[in-house]
XYZ file of C-alpha atoms in Angstrom:
531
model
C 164.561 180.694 59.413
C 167.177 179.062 61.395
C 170.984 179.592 59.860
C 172.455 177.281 61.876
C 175.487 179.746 62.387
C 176.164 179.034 66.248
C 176.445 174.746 64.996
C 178.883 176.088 62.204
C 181.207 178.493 63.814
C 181.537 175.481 66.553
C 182.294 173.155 64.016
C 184.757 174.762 62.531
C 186.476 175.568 66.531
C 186.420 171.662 67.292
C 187.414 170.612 63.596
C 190.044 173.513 63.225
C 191.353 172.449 66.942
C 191.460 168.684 65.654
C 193.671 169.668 62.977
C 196.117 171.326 64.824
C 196.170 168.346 67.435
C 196.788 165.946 64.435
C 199.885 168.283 63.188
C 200.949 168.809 66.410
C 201.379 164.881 67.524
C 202.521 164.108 63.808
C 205.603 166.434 63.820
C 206.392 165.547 67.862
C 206.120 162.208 66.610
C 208.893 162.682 64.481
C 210.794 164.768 65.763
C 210.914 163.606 69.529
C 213.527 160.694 68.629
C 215.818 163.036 66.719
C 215.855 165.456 69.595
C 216.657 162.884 71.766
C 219.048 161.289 69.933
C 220.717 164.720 69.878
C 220.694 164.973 73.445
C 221.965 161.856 73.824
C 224.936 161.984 71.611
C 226.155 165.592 73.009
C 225.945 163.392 76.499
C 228.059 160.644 75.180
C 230.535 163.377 74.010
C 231.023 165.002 77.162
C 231.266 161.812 78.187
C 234.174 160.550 76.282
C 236.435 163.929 76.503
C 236.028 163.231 80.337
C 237.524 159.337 79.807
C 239.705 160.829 77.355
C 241.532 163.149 80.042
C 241.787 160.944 82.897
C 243.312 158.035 80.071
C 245.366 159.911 77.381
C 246.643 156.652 76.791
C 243.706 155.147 75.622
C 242.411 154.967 72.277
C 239.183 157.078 72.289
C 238.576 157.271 68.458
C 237.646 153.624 68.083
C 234.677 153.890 71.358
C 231.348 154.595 69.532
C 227.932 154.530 70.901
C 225.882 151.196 70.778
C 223.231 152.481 68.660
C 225.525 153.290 65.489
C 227.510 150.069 65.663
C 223.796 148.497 65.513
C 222.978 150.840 62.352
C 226.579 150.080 60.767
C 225.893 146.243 61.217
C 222.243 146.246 60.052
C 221.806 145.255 56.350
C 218.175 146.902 56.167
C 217.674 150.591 55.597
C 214.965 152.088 57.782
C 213.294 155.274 57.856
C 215.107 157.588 60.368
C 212.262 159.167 62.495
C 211.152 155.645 62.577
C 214.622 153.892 63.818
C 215.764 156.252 65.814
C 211.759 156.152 67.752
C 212.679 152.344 68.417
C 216.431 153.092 69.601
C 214.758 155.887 72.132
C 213.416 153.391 74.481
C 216.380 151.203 74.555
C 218.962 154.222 74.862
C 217.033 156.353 77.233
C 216.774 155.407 80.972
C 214.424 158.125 81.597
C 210.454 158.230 81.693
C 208.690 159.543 78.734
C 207.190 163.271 78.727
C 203.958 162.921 79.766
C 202.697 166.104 77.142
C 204.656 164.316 74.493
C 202.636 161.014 74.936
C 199.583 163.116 74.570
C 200.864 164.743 71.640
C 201.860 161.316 69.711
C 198.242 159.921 70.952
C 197.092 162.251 67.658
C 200.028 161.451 65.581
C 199.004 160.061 61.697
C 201.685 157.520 62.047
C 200.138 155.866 64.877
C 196.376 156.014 63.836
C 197.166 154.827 60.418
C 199.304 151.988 61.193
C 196.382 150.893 64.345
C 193.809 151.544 60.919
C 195.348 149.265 58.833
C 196.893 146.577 61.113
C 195.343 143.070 60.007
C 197.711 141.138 63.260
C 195.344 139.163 64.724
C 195.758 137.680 68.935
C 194.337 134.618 69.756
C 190.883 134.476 71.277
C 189.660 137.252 68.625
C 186.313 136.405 67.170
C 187.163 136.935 63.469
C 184.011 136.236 61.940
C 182.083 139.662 63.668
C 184.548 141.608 61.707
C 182.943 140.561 57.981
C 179.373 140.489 59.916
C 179.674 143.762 60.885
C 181.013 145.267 57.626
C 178.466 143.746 55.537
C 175.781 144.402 58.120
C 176.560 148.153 58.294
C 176.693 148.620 54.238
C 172.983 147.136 54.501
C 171.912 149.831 56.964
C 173.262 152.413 54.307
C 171.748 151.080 51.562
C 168.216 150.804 53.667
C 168.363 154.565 54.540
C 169.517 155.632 51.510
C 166.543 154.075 50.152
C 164.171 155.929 53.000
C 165.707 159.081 52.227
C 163.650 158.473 48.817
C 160.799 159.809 51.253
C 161.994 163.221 50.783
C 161.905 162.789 47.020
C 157.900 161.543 46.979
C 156.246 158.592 48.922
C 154.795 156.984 45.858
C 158.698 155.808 44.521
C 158.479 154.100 48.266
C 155.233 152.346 47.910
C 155.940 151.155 44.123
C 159.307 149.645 45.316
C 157.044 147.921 48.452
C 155.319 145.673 46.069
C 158.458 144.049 44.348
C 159.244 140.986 46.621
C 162.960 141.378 46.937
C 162.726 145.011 47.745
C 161.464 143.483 51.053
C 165.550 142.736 51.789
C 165.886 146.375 52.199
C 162.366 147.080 53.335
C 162.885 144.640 56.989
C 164.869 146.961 59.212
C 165.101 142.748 61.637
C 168.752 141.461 60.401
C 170.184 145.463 61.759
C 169.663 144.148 64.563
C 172.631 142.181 64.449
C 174.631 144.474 65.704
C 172.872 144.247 69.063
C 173.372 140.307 69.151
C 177.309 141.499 68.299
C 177.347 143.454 71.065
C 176.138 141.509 73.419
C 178.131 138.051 72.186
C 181.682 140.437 72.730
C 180.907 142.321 75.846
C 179.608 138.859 77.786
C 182.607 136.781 76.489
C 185.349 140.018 77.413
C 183.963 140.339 80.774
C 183.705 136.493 81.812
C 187.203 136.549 80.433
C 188.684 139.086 83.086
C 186.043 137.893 85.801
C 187.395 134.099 85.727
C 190.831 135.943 85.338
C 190.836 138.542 88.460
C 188.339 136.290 90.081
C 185.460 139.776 89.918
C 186.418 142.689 89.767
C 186.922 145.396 92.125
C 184.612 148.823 92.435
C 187.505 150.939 90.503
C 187.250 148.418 87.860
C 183.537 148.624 87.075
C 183.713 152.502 87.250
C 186.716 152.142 84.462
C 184.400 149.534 82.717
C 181.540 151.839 82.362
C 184.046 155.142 81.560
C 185.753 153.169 79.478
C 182.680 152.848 76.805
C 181.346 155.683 77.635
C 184.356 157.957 76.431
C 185.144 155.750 73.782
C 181.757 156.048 72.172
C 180.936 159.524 73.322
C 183.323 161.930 72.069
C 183.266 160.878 68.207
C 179.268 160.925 68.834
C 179.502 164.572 69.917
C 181.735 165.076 66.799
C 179.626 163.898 64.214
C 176.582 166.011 65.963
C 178.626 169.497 65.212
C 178.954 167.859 62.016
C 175.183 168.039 61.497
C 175.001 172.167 62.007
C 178.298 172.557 59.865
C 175.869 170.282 57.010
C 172.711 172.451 57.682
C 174.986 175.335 57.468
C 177.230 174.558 54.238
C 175.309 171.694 52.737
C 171.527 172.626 52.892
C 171.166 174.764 50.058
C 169.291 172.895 47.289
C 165.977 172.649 46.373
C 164.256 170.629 49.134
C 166.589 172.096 51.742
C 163.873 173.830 53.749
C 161.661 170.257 53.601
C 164.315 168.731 55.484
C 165.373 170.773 57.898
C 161.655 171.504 59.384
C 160.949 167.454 59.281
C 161.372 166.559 63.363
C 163.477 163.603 62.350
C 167.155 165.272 62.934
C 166.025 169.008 62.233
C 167.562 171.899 64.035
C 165.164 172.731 66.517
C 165.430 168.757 68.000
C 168.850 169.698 68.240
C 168.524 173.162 70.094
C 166.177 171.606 72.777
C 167.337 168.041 73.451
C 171.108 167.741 72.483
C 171.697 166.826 76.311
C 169.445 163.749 75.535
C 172.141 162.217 73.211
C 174.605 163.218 75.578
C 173.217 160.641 78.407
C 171.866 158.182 76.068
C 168.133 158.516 76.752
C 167.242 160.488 73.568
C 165.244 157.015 72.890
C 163.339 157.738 75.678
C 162.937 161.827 76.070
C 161.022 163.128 73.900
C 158.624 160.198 74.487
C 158.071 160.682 70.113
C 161.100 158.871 68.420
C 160.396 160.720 65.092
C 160.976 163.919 67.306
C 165.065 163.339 67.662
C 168.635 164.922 67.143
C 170.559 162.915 64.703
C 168.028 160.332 63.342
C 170.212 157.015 64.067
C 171.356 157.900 67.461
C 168.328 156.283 69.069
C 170.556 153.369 68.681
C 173.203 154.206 70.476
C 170.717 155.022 73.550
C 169.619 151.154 73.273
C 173.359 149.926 73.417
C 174.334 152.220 75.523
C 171.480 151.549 78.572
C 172.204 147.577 77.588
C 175.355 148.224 78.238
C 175.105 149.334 81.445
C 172.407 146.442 82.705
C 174.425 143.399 80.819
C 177.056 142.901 84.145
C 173.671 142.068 85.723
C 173.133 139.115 83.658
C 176.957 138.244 83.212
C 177.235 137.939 86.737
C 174.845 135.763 86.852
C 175.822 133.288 84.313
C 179.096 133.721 85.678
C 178.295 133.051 89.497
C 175.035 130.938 89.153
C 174.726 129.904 85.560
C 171.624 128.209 85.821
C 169.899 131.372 87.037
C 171.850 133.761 84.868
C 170.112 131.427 82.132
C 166.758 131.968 83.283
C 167.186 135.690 83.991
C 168.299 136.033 80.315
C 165.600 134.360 78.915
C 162.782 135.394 81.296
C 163.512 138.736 80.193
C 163.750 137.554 76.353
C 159.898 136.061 77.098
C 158.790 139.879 78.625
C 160.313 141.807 75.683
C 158.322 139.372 73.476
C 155.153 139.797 75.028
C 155.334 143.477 75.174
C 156.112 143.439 71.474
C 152.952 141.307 71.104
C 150.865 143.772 73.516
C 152.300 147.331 70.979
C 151.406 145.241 68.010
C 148.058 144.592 69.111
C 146.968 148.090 70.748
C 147.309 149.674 67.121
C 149.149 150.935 64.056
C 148.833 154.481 64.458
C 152.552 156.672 63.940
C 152.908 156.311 67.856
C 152.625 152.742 68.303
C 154.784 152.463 65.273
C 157.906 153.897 67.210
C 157.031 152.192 70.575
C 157.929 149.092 68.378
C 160.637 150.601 66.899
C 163.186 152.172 69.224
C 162.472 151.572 72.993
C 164.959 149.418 74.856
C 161.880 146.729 75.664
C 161.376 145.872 72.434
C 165.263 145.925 70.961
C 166.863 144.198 74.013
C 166.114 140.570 72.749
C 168.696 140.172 70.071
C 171.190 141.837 73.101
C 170.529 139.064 75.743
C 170.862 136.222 72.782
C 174.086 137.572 72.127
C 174.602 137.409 76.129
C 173.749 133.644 76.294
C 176.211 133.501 72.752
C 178.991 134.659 74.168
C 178.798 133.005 77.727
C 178.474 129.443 75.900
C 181.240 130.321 73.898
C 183.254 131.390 76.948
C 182.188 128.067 78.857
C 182.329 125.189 76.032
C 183.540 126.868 73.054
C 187.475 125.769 73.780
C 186.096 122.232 74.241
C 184.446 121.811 71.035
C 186.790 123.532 69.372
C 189.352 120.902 70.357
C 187.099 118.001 69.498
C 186.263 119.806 66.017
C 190.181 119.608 65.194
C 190.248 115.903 65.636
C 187.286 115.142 63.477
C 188.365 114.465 59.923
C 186.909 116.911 57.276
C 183.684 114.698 55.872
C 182.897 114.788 59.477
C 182.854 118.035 59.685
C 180.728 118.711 56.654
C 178.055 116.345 58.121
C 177.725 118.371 61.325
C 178.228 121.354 60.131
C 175.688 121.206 57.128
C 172.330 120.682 58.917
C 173.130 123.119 61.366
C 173.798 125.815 58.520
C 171.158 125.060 56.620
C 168.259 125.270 59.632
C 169.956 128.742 60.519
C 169.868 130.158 57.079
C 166.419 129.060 56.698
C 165.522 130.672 59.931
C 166.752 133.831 58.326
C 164.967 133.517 55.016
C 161.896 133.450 56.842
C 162.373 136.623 59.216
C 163.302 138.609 56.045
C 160.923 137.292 53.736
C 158.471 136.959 56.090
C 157.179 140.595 56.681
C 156.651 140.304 52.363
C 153.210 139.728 52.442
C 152.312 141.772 55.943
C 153.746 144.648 53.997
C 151.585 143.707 50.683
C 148.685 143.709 52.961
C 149.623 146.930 54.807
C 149.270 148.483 51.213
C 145.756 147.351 50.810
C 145.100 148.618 53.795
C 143.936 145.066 55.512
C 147.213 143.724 57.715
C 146.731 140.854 59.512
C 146.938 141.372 63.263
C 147.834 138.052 64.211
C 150.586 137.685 61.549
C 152.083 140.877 62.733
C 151.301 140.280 66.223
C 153.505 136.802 65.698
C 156.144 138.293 63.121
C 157.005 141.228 65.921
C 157.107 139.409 68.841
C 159.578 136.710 67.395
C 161.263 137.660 64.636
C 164.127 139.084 66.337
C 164.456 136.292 68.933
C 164.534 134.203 65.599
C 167.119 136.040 63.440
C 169.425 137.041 66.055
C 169.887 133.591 67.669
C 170.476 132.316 64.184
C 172.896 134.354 63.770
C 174.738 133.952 66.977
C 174.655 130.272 66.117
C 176.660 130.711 62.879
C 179.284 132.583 65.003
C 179.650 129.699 66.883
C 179.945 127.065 64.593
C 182.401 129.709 62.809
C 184.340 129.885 65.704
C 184.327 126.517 67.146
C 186.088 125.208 63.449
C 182.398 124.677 61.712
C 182.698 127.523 59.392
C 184.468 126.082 56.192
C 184.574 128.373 53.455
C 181.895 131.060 54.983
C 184.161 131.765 58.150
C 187.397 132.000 55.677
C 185.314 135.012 53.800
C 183.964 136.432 57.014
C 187.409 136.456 58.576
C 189.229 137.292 56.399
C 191.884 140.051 57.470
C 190.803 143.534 54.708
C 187.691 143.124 57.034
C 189.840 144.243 59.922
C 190.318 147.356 58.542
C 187.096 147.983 57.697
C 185.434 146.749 60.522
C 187.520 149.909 62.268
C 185.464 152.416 60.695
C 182.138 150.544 61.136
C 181.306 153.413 64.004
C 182.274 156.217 62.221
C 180.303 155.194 59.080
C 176.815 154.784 61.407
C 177.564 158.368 62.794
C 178.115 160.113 59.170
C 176.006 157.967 56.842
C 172.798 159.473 57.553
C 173.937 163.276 56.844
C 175.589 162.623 54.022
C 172.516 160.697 52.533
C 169.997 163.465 53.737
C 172.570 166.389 52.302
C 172.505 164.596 48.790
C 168.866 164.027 48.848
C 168.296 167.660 50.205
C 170.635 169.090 47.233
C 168.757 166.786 44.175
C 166.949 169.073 41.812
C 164.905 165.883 40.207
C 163.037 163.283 41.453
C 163.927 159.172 40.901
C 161.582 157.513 38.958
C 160.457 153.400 38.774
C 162.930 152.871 36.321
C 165.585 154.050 38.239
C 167.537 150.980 39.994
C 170.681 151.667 37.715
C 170.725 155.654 38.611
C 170.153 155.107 42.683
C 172.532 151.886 42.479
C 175.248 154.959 41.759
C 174.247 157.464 43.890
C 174.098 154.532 46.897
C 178.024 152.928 45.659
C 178.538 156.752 45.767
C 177.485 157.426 49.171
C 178.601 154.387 50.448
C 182.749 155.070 49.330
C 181.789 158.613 50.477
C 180.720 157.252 53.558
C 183.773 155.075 54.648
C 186.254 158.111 53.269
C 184.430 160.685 55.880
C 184.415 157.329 58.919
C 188.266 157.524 58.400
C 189.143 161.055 58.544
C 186.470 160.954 61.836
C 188.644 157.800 63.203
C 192.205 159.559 61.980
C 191.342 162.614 64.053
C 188.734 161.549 66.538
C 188.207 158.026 67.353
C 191.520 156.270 67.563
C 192.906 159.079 69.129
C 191.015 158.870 71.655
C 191.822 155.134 72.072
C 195.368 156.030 72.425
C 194.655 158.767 75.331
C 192.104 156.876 76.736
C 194.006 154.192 76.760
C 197.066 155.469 78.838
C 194.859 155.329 82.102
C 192.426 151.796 81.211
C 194.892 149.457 81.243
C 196.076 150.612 84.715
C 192.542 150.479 85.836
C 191.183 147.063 84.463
């Protein structure tokens, strides 16, 4: 049986080395400015016995550094570490320590005050930030509910046949994260190409590095994670039932960790059940849109009119591929071709392309007509347009209700399916970027005010940490329960999911403390020269 030792003792290397970084950059942090100011006033000393000996004359006691007659004439009391940090730059001619700005890239003072900042700059897209929070809670509470699976299949297939289960059931409105992604990235990038008029090679190979190492190093975190869980976690009951299942196991790991690494563990092993940390076949799909979006951007940028048909010519293909899986068959194979490869995800991705170059083009325009419009106005545009949308969405999520009634009978409907899969996500995704529009361009009334609303900020931070560490922690408690849930049950898992979901978001910020923003901050140092 696998012990997962070799995971384990380099979990502990990388987490134990984290710590130290975080001390480290914590106590430099607060100690560089005292140091300095040390230095500084010993200078100022030697300084004024020299003035004092070529002027005996002059009256030396009442000459006092700047920086105190600023502290005697303040009326607020500050912190000292924290003063005398903002008096360093103004006192000190000389360039900052390069190991030291390393070292305060870790420090907790930093990545808690970037953690719970709720300043906002203009141009920010508010709205995503509540979208994204409530979308990633959803994706909890859906695999918390699939980890079930481990407990029997016949809790799964009761829950099927209520008609509100089907909320969780339809795995279409996660896709909203794509359309997200693809609405911020188009709109960022038109941004600095109408700014710098393109860009040059250095600045696409910053571009790319830029998400790369901001996405990959908390990714290879949270995968040492998973052999310190097998290793410390995995000891109940059904323990040895998850760790042999191909989705996440061990073994996955062991022969296809590089996969993750390059972002094509969607795509190698061909299987998607057979994969190293179950979610990350999502990262592969943003990642590799990632990397092909410029190629539309440039387009709408350059040549709008066939950026516009590029986008949506490759919208139609994704479609009719969906059709063409849905058709061939049902069979566990088929079932992942429609789930996880990049032709059948990349449609909510290239709405949220077209999203966020309309916004970029017109959205300043009709924002400024919106704001001379008086309120009942307003409403009346506004209304329709909300209602259509929502409706829109009603239907994808309600609409797979009666396919998945029928899939339990054993007697789907091909064409329904063939329909549902091949335009549902078109559907719900350009819904969805059309309520970020109309939130944005001064439409939103009352739902933009909730969805921007600044405690989203802060969680909307740890919206990347969460996806990485949700899943273990689900599969660990699920892997550890000596009894199984039973129909009457919603009251019990409701718990266990508010549990796992606080338990969730505490884990995301010790991973962004330590990990993520850190890496920001060091990353950082070298972007903004680049791009």
């Amino acid at each position: 049986m696998y012990d997962g030792k070799q995971e384990f003792d380099a979990a502990v290397t990388i987490v134990s080395l984290l710590g130290i970084l975080v001390v480290v950059g914590t106590l430099w942090y607060n100690l560089e400015p005292i140091i300095i100011r040390f230095l500084e006033q010993d200078d100022t000393t030697v300084l004024l016995l020299v003035d004092a000996e070529e002027h005996p004359h002059k009256d030396v006691d009442k000459q006092v550094p700047s920086t105190e007659v600023k502290e005697e004439t303040s009326n607020q009391r500050e912190w000292l570490p924290g003063m005398l940090a903002k008096e360093q730059y103004e006192t000190s001619n000389q360039p900052e320590w390069l190991p030291g700005r390393l070292a305060k890239c870790f420090a907790l003072q930093r990545t808690i005050e970037t953690l719970f900042t709720t300043t906002t700059k203009p141009g920010q897209v508010l709205c995503l930030n509540g979208i994204r929070v409530l979308s990633i809670n959803r994706v909890v509470l859906g695999h918390a509910y699939s980890a079930l699976f481990i407990g029997g299949y016949s809790y799964i297939t009761e829950l099927v046949k209520r008609r509100n289960f089907i909320v969780v059931y339809n795995v279409i409105p996660s896709d909203s994260f794509f359309a997200l992604s693809g609405f911020l990235v188009t709109y960022l990038l038109l941004k600095q190409l109408a700014k710098r008029g393109g860009l040059t090679p250095l600045q696409w190979i910053a571009f790319y590095v830029h998400r790369y190492v901001r996405l990959t190093v908390p990714y290879l975190v949270a995968l040492l994670i998973e052999g310190w869980r097998y290793r410390f976690l995995m000891t109940g009951p059904r323990a040895q039932q998850t760790q042999t299942t191909d989705m996440g196991s061990h073994k996955m790991c062991e022969e296809y960790w590089y996969t993750n690494v390059l972002y094509i563990n969607n795509l190698v092993p061909w299987k998607a059940a057979a994969t190293c940390l179950g979610q990350g076949w999502y990262l592969a799909n943003n990642m590799q849109f990632f990397l092909i979006a410029p190629l539309f951007v440039v387009l709408l940028f350059g040549t709008p009119l066939l950026g516009v048909l590029a986008t949506g010519g490759t919208m139609i293909c994704s479609a009719v591929s969906a059709a063409v899986i849905t058709t061939a068959g049902s069979n566990l194979d088929e079932m992942w071709l429609q789930y996880n490869k990049p032709w059948i995800r990349i449609t909510p991705y290239l709405v949220g392309i077209l999203g966020g170059w309309f916004y970029w083009k017109w959205g300043k325009q009709i924002s400024d007509g919106v704001k001379t419009l008086p309120e009942w106005q307003k409403v009346m545009c506004a209304t329709p347009i909300w209602a259509v949308t929502a409706a829109v969405e009603y239907a994808v999520v309600f609409g797979l209700c009666d396919d998945a009634q029928n899939m339990q009978k054993g007697n789907p409907d091909e064409a329904e399916s063939v329909f549902y899969q091949s335009l549902a996500r078109i559907a719900w995704s350009l819904s969805l970027t059309i309520q970020i529009l109309l939130c944005q361009c001064g439409l939103g009334g009352f739902i933009n005010s909730f969805l921007s609303w600044s405690g989203w900020q802060i969680l909307s931070r740890l919206t990347y940490s969460v996806f990485l560490l949700h899943l273990g922690l689900i599969t660990a408690l699920f892997g550890q329960m000596k009894h199984t849930l039973f129909l009457n049950s919603d009251f019990e898992f409701a718990v266990l999911y508010l549990g796992t979901l606080a338990m969730s978001y505490l884990s995301a910020a010790l991973l962004y403390l330590a990990v993520e923003q850190p890496v920001a901050n060091l990353e950082g140092i070298t972007y903004r020269k680049s791009i």
